[in-house]
Tab-separated table of C-alpha atoms in Angstrom:
chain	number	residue	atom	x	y	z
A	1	UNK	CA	117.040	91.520	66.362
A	2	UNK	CA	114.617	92.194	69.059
A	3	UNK	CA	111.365	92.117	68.248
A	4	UNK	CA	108.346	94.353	70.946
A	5	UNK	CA	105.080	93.344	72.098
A	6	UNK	CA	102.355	96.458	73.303
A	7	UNK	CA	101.638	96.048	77.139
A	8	UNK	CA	98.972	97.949	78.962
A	9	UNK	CA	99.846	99.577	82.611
A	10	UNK	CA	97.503	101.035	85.159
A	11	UNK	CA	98.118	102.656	88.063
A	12	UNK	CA	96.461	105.554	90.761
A	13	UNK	CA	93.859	105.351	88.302
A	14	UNK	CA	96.183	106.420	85.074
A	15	UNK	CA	96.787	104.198	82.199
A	16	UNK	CA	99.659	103.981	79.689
A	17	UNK	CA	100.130	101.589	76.828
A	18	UNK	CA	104.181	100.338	76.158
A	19	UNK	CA	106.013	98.534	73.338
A	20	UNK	CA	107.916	95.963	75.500
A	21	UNK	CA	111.528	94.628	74.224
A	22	UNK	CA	111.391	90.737	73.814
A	23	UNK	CA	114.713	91.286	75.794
A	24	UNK	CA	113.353	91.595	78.891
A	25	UNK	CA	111.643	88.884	80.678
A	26	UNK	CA	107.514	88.505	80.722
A	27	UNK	CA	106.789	88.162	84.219
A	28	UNK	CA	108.272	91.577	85.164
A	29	UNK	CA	107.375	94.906	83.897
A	30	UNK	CA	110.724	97.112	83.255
A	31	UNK	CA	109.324	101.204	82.416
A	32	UNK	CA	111.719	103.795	81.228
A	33	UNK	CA	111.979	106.801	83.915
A	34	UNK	CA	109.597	109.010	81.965
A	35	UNK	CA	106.820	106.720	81.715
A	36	UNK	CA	106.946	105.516	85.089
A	37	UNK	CA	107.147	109.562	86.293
A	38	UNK	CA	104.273	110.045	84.211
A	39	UNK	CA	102.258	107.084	85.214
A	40	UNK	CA	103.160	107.046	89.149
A	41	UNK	CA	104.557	110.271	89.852
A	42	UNK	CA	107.862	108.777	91.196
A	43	UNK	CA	110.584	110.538	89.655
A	44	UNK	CA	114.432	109.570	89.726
A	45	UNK	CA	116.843	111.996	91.369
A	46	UNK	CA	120.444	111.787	92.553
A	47	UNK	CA	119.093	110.525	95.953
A	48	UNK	CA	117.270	107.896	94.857
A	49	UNK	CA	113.215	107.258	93.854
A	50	UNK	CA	111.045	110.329	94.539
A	51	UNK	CA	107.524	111.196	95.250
A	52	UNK	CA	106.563	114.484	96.405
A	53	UNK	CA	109.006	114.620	99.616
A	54	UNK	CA	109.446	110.878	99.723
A	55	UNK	CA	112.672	108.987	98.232
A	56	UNK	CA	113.784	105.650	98.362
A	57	UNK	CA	117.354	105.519	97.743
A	58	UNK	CA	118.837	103.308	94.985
A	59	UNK	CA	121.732	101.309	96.683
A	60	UNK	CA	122.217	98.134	97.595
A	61	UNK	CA	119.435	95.760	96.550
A	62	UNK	CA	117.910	98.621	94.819
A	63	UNK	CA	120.061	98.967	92.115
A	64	UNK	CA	118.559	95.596	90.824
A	65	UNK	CA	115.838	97.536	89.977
A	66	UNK	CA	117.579	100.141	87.591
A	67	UNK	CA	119.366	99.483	84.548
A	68	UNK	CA	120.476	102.085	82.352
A	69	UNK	CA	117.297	104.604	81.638
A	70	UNK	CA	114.893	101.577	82.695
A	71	UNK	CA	113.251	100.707	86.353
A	72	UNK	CA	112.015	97.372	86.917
A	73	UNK	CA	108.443	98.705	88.377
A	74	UNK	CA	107.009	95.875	89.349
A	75	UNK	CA	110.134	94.708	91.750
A	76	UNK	CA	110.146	97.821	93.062
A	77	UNK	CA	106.404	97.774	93.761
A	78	UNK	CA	106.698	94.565	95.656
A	79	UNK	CA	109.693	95.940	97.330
A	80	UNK	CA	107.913	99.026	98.690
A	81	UNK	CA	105.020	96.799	99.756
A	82	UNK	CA	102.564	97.735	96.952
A	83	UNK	CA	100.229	95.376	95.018
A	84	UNK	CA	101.486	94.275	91.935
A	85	UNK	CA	98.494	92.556	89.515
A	86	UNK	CA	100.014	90.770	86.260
A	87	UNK	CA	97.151	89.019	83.596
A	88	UNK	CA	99.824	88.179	80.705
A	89	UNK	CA	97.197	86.696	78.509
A	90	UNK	CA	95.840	90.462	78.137
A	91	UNK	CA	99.560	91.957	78.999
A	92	UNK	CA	98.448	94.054	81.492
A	93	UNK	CA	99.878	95.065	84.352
A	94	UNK	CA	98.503	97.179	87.816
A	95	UNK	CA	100.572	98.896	90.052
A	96	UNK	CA	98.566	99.603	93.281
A	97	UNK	CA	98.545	101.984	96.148
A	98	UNK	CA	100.484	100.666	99.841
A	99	UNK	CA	97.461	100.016	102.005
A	100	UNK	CA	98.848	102.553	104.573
A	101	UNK	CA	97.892	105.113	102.105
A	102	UNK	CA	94.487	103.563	101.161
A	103	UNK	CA	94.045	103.525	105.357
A	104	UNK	CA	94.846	107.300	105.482
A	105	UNK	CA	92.548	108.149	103.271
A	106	UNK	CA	89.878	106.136	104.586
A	107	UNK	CA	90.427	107.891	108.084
A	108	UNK	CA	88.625	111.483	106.531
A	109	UNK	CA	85.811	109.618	105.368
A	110	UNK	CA	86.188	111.371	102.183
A	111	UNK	CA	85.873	109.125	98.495
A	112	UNK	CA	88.003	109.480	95.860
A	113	UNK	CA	87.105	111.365	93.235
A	114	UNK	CA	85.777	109.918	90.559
A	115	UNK	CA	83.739	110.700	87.523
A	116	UNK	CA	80.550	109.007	85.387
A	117	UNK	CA	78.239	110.162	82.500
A	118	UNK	CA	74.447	110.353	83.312
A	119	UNK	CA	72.119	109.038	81.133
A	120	UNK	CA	72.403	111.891	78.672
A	121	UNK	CA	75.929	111.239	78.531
A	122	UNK	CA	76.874	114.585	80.657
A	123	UNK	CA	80.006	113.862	82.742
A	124	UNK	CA	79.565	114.596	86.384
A	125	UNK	CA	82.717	114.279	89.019
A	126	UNK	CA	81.679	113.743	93.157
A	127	UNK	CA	84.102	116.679	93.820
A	128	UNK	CA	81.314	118.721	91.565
A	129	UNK	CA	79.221	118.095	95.235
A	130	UNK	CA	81.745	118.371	97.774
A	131	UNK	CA	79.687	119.550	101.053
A	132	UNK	CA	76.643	118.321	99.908
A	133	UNK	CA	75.048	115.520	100.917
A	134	UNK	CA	75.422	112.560	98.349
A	135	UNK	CA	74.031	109.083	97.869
A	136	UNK	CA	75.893	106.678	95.984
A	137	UNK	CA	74.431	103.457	94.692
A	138	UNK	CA	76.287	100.533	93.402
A	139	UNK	CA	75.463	97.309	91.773
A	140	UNK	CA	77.478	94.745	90.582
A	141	UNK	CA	76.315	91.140	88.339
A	142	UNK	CA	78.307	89.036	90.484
């Protein structure tokens, strides 16, 4: 009898929350295709891992990373050159973006969009001011 554990994943800015199997091991994170579609966008296809018009083709060394209707996200992360954070004190687990794509969108000067409540608690999103002139101020305790 297997008993499950609740792990938290973030990723692009997305979070999901997971029952993990005590069957698979703790210092990787294995996602069934749906979740990691619906978390990442990367969908599996007959030619391999998809996003958008990009696949990465299971075969070879890549098949370690599928078994059955799971992925093994995190191996495949590091494998695609993508930052993988693991605290397993809070189980949580970060799947970043491929600094090539952070670069790219750093070339048109344009910041993600993001949104934050005011003080009266009204949300506001920086695409609300797209071609306007906007100052952002940041602070941080450390």
């Amino acid at each position: 009898m297997s008993s499950t554990s609740a792990i938290q994943v973030l990723s692009a800015g997305r979070r999901i929350q997971i029952a993990r199997s005590a069957d698979r091991p703790t210092d990787e994170l294995w996602l069934d295709v749906p979740a990691l579609a619906d978390l990442t966008g990367w969908h599996l296809k007959p030619e391999g891992l998809c996003k958008g018009e990009v696949c990465v083709p299971l075969a070879g060394a890549a098949t370690d990373f599928l078994d059955g209707d799971e992925i093994c996200a995190s191996g495949l992360w590091k494998e695609l050159q993508r930052p993988v954070l693991h605290d397993s004190e809070c189980e949580t687990w970060m799947l970043g973006e491929a600094a090539k794509d952070r670069a790219r969108q750093l070339d048109t000067l344009e910041a993600p969009d993001f949104e934050l409540p005011d003080i009266d608690g009204k949300l506001h999103r920086l695409s609300d001011h797209r071609g306007k002139k906007v100052l952002l101020v940041t602070w941080a305790s450390w």
